[in-house]
PDB file of C-alpha atoms in Angstrom:
ATOM      1  CA  MET A   1     -20.957   9.271 -12.963  1.00 53.00           C
ATOM      2  CA  MET A   2     -19.006   7.508 -10.372  1.00 60.00           C
ATOM      3  CA  LYS A   3     -22.232   7.747  -7.788  1.00 66.00           C
ATOM      4  CA  ARG A   4     -24.617   4.930 -10.445  1.00 72.00           C
ATOM      5  CA  LEU A   5     -21.647   2.999 -10.388  1.00 77.00           C
ATOM      6  CA  TRP A   6     -22.170   1.792  -6.819  1.00 80.00           C
ATOM      7  CA  THR A   7     -25.392  -0.205  -7.828  1.00 87.00           C
ATOM      8  CA  PRO A   8     -26.582  -2.875  -5.349  1.00 89.00           C
ATOM      9  CA  PRO A   9     -25.804  -5.600  -8.233  1.00 90.00           C
ATOM     10  CA  PHE A  10     -21.785  -3.934  -8.290  1.00 89.00           C
ATOM     11  CA  ALA A  11     -21.503  -3.590  -4.453  1.00 90.00           C
ATOM     12  CA  LEU A  12     -22.620  -7.075  -4.009  1.00 95.00           C
ATOM     13  CA  ARG A  13     -20.242  -8.752  -6.371  1.00 95.00           C
ATOM     14  CA  ILE A  14     -17.272  -6.250  -4.895  1.00 94.00           C
ATOM     15  CA  ALA A  15     -18.144  -7.694  -1.248  1.00 96.00           C
ATOM     16  CA  ALA A  16     -18.412 -11.307  -2.450  1.00 98.00           C
ATOM     17  CA  ALA A  17     -15.289 -11.235  -4.541  1.00 97.00           C
ATOM     18  CA  THR A  18     -13.652  -9.596  -0.973  1.00 97.00           C
ATOM     19  CA  SER A  19     -15.304 -12.230   1.238  1.00 98.00           C
ATOM     20  CA  LEU A  20     -14.131 -15.252  -1.345  1.00 98.00           C
ATOM     21  CA  ALA A  21     -10.395 -13.457  -1.132  1.00 95.00           C
ATOM     22  CA  LEU A  22     -10.397 -13.322   2.600  1.00 93.00           C
ATOM     23  CA  LEU A  23     -11.619 -16.756   3.135  1.00 95.00           C
ATOM     24  CA  ALA A  24      -8.868 -17.993   0.840  1.00 92.00           C
ATOM     25  CA  GLY A  25      -5.972 -16.176   2.605  1.00 86.00           C
ATOM     26  CA  HIS A  26      -7.656 -17.348   6.362  1.00 88.00           C
ATOM     27  CA  LEU A  27      -7.583 -21.164   4.790  1.00 88.00           C
ATOM     28  CA  LEU A  28      -4.285 -21.128   3.824  1.00 84.00           C
ATOM     29  CA  LEU A  29      -2.251 -18.379   6.083  1.00 82.00           C
ATOM     30  CA  ASP A  30      -3.843 -18.871  10.551  1.00 82.00           C
ATOM     31  CA  ARG A  31      -3.104 -22.890  10.553  1.00 78.00           C
ATOM     32  CA  ARG A  32      -0.202 -23.968  12.516  1.00 79.00           C
ATOM     33  CA  THR A  33       1.958 -25.038   9.889  1.00 82.00           C
ATOM     34  CA  VAL A  34       1.940 -23.070   7.229  1.00 78.00           C
ATOM     35  CA  GLY A  35       4.841 -24.196   4.658  1.00 83.00           C
ATOM     36  CA  ALA A  36       7.998 -22.465   3.851  1.00 83.00           C
ATOM     37  CA  PRO A  37       6.757 -21.091   0.099  1.00 84.00           C
ATOM     38  CA  LEU A  38       3.416 -19.432   1.909  1.00 84.00           C
ATOM     39  CA  ARG A  39       5.352 -18.194   5.103  1.00 82.00           C
ATOM     40  CA  THR A  40       7.516 -16.263   2.330  1.00 87.00           C
ATOM     41  CA  LEU A  41       5.048 -14.940   0.247  1.00 87.00           C
ATOM     42  CA  SER A  42       2.904 -14.016   3.452  1.00 88.00           C
ATOM     43  CA  PHE A  43       6.237 -11.835   5.242  1.00 92.00           C
ATOM     44  CA  PRO A  44       4.970  -9.190   3.558  1.00 94.00           C
ATOM     45  CA  LEU A  45       1.668  -8.889   4.934  1.00 90.00           C
ATOM     46  CA  LEU A  46       2.318  -9.764   7.904  1.00 90.00           C
ATOM     47  CA  SER A  47       4.806  -7.436   7.992  1.00 95.00           C
ATOM     48  CA  LEU A  48       2.007  -4.755   6.868  1.00 94.00           C
ATOM     49  CA  GLY A  49      -0.466  -6.056   9.417  1.00 92.00           C
ATOM     50  CA  ARG A  50       2.292  -5.394  12.585  1.00 94.00           C
ATOM     51  CA  ASN A  51       3.095  -1.737  11.370  1.00 96.00           C
ATOM     52  CA  SER A  52      -0.154  -0.682   9.635  1.00 95.00           C
ATOM     53  CA  LEU A  53      -0.294   2.500  12.349  1.00 95.00           C
ATOM     54  CA  LEU A  54       2.892   3.403  10.809  1.00 96.00           C
ATOM     55  CA  VAL A  55       2.241   2.647   6.726  1.00 96.00           C
ATOM     56  CA  TYR A  56      -1.288   3.720   7.408  1.00 96.00           C
ATOM     57  CA  PHE A  57      -0.109   7.903   8.836  1.00 96.00           C
ATOM     58  CA  GLY A  58       2.912   7.687   7.367  1.00 96.00           C
ATOM     59  CA  SER A  59       1.709   7.271   3.546  1.00 95.00           C
ATOM     60  CA  HIS A  60      -0.899  10.344   4.690  1.00 95.00           C
ATOM     61  CA  VAL A  61       1.503  12.199   5.486  1.00 95.00           C
ATOM     62  CA  LEU A  62       3.980  11.686   3.053  1.00 93.00           C
ATOM     63  CA  THR A  63       1.549  12.835   0.407  1.00 90.00           C
ATOM     64  CA  SER A  64       0.919  15.596   2.201  1.00 90.00           C
ATOM     65  CA  GLN A  65       4.466  16.880   1.864  1.00 89.00           C
ATOM     66  CA  LEU A  66       4.810  15.289  -2.317  1.00 85.00           C
ATOM     67  CA  ASN A  67       1.613  17.359  -3.098  1.00 84.00           C
ATOM     68  CA  ARG A  68       3.356  20.635  -1.664  1.00 82.00           C
ATOM     69  CA  PRO A  69       3.655  23.040  -4.647  1.00 78.00           C
ATOM     70  CA  LEU A  70       7.159  23.833  -5.391  1.00 71.00           C
ATOM     71  CA  ALA A  71       7.926  26.690  -8.017  1.00 66.00           C
ATOM     72  CA  SER A  72      10.702  25.383 -10.422  1.00 59.00           C
ATOM     73  CA  GLY A  73      11.357  28.540 -12.772  1.00 58.00           C
ATOM     74  CA  SER A  74       8.106  30.076 -14.503  1.00 49.00           C
ATOM     75  CA  THR A  75       5.620  26.711 -14.272  1.00 63.00           C
ATOM     76  CA  ILE A  76       4.563  25.370 -10.495  1.00 70.00           C
ATOM     77  CA  SER A  77       4.211  21.998 -10.012  1.00 74.00           C
ATOM     78  CA  THR A  78       4.560  19.377  -6.905  1.00 80.00           C
ATOM     79  CA  LYS A  79       7.848  17.695  -5.152  1.00 79.00           C
ATOM     80  CA  ALA A  80       5.746  14.472  -6.680  1.00 79.00           C
ATOM     81  CA  GLU A  81       6.146  15.589 -10.479  1.00 78.00           C
ATOM     82  CA  ASP A  82       9.454  16.652  -9.761  1.00 76.00           C
ATOM     83  CA  LEU A  83      10.538  13.475  -8.778  1.00 78.00           C
ATOM     84  CA  ILE A  84       8.433  11.526 -11.855  1.00 77.00           C
ATOM     85  CA  THR A  85       9.702  13.252 -14.237  1.00 76.00           C
ATOM     86  CA  ALA A  86      13.124  12.722 -13.418  1.00 77.00           C
ATOM     87  CA  LEU A  87      12.699   8.972 -14.293  1.00 74.00           C
ATOM     88  CA  PRO A  88      13.432   8.716 -17.799  1.00 75.00           C
ATOM     89  CA  GLY A  89      11.738   5.894 -19.934  1.00 75.00           C
ATOM     90  CA  PHE A  90       8.176   5.099 -17.926  1.00 74.00           C
ATOM     91  CA  PRO A  91       5.403   5.363 -20.272  1.00 79.00           C
ATOM     92  CA  ASN A  92       2.532   6.475 -17.482  1.00 81.00           C
ATOM     93  CA  PRO A  93       3.451   8.348 -14.577  1.00 80.00           C
ATOM     94  CA  GLN A  94       0.793   7.702 -12.355  1.00 82.00           C
ATOM     95  CA  VAL A  95       0.954   4.080 -12.583  1.00 85.00           C
ATOM     96  CA  THR A  96       4.792   4.500 -11.609  1.00 85.00           C
ATOM     97  CA  TRP A  97       4.186   6.733  -9.328  1.00 85.00           C
ATOM     98  CA  THR A  98       1.620   4.539  -7.055  1.00 89.00           C
ATOM     99  CA  ALA A  99       4.037   1.458  -7.535  1.00 91.00           C
ATOM    100  CA  LEU A 100       6.730   3.108  -6.250  1.00 90.00           C
ATOM    101  CA  ILE A 101       5.430   4.792  -3.012  1.00 93.00           C
ATOM    102  CA  LEU A 102       4.073   0.683  -2.585  1.00 95.00           C
ATOM    103  CA  LEU A 103       6.987  -0.210  -3.079  1.00 96.00           C
ATOM    104  CA  PHE A 104       8.720   2.134  -0.604  1.00 96.00           C
ATOM    105  CA  TRP A 105       6.156   1.199   2.517  1.00 97.00           C
ATOM    106  CA  ILE A 106       6.245  -2.468   1.807  1.00 97.00           C
ATOM    107  CA  SER A 107       9.939  -2.715   1.959  1.00 97.00           C
ATOM    108  CA  LEU A 108       9.976  -0.128   5.172  1.00 97.00           C
ATOM    109  CA  ALA A 109       7.147  -2.599   6.809  1.00 97.00           C
ATOM    110  CA  CYS A 110       9.502  -5.387   5.900  1.00 97.00           C
ATOM    111  CA  VAL A 111      13.377  -3.566   6.989  1.00 97.00           C
ATOM    112  CA  LEU A 112      10.919  -3.056  10.351  1.00 97.00           C
ATOM    113  CA  HIS A 113       9.917  -5.872  10.622  1.00 96.00           C
ATOM    114  CA  ARG A 114      12.834  -7.678   9.856  1.00 96.00           C
ATOM    115  CA  PHE A 115      14.186  -5.637  13.175  1.00 96.00           C
ATOM    116  CA  LYS A 116      10.903  -6.644  15.151  1.00 95.00           C
ATOM    117  CA  ILE A 117      10.201  -2.421  15.339  1.00 95.00           C
ATOM    118  CA  TYR A 118       6.259  -1.738  15.296  1.00 95.00           C
ATOM    119  CA  LEU A 119       4.413   1.430  15.848  1.00 90.00           C
ATOM    120  CA  ARG A 120       1.564   0.592  18.791  1.00 87.00           C
ATOM    121  CA  PRO A 121      -1.432   2.766  19.924  1.00 83.00           C
TER     122      PRO A 121
END
């Protein structure tokens, strides 16, 4: 089913949208003088760019650790499933989990960028 999705018109639309988003970001943020509101909004992007290795490899390590099976009673679940079921009141656990992980990595990158701590190759 997914193989049929990647038709040439679909790929061209995705490439065009990505190119336009990159162009808009370049025109807005890559100037000598950037206003205070844009600088504030671009801080998470800058911090993710400066700590991209940490976020990329750290998210894979964290995901592999959280996806390990955890024996809890008679059912076998993962650590991630146990963590997300502990949060009451969220209708879609997958969206909630994705948002929490994304918020965690953006926050960590922002804090590390604030203290000028960078993981370099």
